[in-house]
Short mmCIF file of C-alpha atoms in Angstrom, two decimals:
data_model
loop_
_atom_site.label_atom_id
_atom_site.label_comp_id
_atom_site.label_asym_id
_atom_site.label_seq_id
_atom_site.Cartn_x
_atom_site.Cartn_y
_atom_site.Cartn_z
CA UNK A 4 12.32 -28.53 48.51
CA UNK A 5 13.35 -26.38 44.89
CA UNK A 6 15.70 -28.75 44.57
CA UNK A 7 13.12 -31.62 44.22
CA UNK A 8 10.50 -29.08 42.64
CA UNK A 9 13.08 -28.43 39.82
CA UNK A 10 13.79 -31.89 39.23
CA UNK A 11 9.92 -33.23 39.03
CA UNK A 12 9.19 -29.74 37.36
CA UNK A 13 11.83 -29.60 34.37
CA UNK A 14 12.15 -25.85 35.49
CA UNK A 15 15.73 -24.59 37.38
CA UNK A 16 15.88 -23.60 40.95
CA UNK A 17 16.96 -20.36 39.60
CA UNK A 18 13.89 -19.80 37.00
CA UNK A 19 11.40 -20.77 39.77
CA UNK A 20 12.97 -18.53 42.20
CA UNK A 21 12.44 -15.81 39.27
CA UNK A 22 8.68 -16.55 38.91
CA UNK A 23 8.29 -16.12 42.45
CA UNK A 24 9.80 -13.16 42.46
CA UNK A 25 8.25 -11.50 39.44
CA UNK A 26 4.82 -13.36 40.91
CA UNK A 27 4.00 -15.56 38.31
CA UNK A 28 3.65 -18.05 41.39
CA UNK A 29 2.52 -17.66 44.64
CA UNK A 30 5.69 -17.52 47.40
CA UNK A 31 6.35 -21.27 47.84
CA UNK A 32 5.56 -22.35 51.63
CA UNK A 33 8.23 -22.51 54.35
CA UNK A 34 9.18 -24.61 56.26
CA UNK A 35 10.74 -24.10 60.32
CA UNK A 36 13.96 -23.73 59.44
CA UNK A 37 13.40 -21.22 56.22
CA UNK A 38 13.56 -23.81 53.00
CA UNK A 39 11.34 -23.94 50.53
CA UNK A 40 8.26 -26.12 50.53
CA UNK A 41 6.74 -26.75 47.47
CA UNK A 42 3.10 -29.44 46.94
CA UNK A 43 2.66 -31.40 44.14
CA UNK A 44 0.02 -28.88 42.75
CA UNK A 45 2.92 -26.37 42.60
CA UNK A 46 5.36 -29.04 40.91
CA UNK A 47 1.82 -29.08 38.42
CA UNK A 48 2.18 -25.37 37.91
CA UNK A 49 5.73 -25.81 37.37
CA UNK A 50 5.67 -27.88 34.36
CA UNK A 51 2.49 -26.08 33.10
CA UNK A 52 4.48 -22.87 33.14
CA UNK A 53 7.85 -24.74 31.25
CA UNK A 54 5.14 -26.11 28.46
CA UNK A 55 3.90 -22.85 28.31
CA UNK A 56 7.71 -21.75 27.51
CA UNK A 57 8.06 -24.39 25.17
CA UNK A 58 5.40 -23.43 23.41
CA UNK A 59 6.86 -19.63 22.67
CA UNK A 60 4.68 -18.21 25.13
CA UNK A 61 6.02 -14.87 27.11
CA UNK A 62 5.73 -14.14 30.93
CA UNK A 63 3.36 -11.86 30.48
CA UNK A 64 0.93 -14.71 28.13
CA UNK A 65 1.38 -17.25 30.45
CA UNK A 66 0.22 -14.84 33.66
CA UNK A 67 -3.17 -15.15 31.37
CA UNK A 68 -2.89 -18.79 31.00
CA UNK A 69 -2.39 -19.43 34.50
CA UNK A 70 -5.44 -17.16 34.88
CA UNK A 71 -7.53 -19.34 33.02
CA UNK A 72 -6.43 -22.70 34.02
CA UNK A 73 -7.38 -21.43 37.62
CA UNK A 74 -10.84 -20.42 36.59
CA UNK A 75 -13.11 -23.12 35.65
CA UNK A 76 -15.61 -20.46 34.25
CA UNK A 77 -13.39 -19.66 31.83
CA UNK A 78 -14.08 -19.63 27.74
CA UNK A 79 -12.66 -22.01 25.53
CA UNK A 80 -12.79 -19.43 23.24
CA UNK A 81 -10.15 -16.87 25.37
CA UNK A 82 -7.71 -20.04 25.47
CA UNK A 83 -7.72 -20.29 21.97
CA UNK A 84 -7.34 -16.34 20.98
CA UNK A 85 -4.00 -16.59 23.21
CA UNK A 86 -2.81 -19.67 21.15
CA UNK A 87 -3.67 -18.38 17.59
CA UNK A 88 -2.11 -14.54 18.62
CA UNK A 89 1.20 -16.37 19.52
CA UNK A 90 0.57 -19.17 16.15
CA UNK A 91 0.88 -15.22 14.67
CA UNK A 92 3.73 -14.20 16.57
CA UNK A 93 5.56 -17.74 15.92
CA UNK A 94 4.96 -17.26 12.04
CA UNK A 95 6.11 -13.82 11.71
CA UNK A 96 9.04 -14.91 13.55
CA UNK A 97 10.18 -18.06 11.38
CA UNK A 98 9.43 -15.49 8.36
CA UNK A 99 11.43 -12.89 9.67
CA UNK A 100 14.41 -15.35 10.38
CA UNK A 101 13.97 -17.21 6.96
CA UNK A 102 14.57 -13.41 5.34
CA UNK A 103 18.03 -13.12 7.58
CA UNK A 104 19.37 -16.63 6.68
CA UNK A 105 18.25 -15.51 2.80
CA UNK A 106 20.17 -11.83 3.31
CA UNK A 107 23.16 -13.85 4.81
CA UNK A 108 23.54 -16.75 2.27
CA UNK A 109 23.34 -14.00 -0.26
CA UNK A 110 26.64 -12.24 1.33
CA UNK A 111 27.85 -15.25 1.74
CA UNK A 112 28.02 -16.56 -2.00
CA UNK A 113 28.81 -12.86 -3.08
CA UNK A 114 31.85 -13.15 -1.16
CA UNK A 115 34.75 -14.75 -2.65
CA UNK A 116 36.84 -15.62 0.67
CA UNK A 117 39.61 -15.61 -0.91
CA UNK A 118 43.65 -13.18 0.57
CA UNK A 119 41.82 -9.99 -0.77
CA UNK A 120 40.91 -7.45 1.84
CA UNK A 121 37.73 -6.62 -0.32
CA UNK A 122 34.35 -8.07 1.57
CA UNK A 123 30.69 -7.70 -0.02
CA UNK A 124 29.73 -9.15 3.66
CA UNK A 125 31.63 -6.06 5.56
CA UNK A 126 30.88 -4.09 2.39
CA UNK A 127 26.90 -4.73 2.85
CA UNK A 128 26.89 -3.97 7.10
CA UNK A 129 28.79 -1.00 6.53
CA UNK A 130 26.41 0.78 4.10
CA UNK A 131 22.51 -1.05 5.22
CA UNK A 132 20.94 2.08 6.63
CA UNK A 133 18.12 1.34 9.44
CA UNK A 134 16.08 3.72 10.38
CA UNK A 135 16.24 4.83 13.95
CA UNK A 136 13.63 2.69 14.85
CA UNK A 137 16.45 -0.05 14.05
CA UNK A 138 14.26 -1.76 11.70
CA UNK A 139 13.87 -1.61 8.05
CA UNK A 140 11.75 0.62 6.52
CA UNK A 141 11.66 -1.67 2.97
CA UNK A 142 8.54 -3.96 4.04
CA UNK A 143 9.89 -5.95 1.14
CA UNK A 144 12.15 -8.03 3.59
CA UNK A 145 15.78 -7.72 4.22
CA UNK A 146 16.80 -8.97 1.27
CA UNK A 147 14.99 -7.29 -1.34
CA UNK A 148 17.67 -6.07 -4.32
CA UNK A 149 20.07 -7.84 -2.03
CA UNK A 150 21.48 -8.79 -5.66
CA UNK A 151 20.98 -5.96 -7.37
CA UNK A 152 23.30 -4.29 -4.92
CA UNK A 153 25.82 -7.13 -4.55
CA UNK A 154 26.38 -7.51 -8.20
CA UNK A 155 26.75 -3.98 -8.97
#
């Protein structure tokens, strides 16, 4: 049943209920009296698919990974173009949340947390223009003249 699925699986009743629904697996097998009936081979999926998610990948990547686990004529050479485009991904990520930490441990020593209503933090939110794209047009990284501005 998805209750034993989820347990062998590492995935939630509700998250394989969701992949079935969005078709990311096939409808599970049912059985007389309307439950759920799931073979090891889909338990296998399962915990394919929560590795997958592990690993960073989206719903849509791991559609394509299922894809080529399923075909034994697949190329090597596919799997690993889906692995180094989300190594990419995973890397602009970590770089993009690195520059946020930086921008906010700037604010945060520029701020003196002291009874004063003055706050560089508030100060800083208020006045960072984004364009309406809601990202920054400076490809310099969120905290370029972060202390030019702060001191100033």
């Amino acid at each position: 049943n998805i209750g034993d699925a989820s347990a062998l699986s590492g995935v939630s009743a509700k998250m394989i209920r969701y992949y079935e629904q969005t078709g990311l697996i096939p409808l599970a097998a049912r059985t007389a009296s309307g439950y759920r009936n799931y073979a090891d081979a889909d338990v296998h999926m399962l915990r394919f698919i929560a590795r997958s998610r592990d690993l960073g990948f989206p719903i849509s990547e791991i559609t394509d990974l299922l894809d080529l686990w399923r075909n034994t004529d697949r190329r090597s050479a596919d799997v690993k173009a889906l692995a180094q485009a989300r190594i990419q991904d995973l890397r602009h990520k970590i770089t993009h949340l690195q520059d946020m930490a930086d921008t906010l441990e700037t604010l945060v020593r520029s701020c003196a947390g002291d009874e004063r209503p003055d706050c560089p933090i508030l100060h800083n939110l208020e006045t960072e223009a984004f364009p309406a794209s809601g990202r920054r047009s400076n490809h310099a990284g969120p905290h370029a003249n972060i202390n030019e501005r702060i001191t100033s």
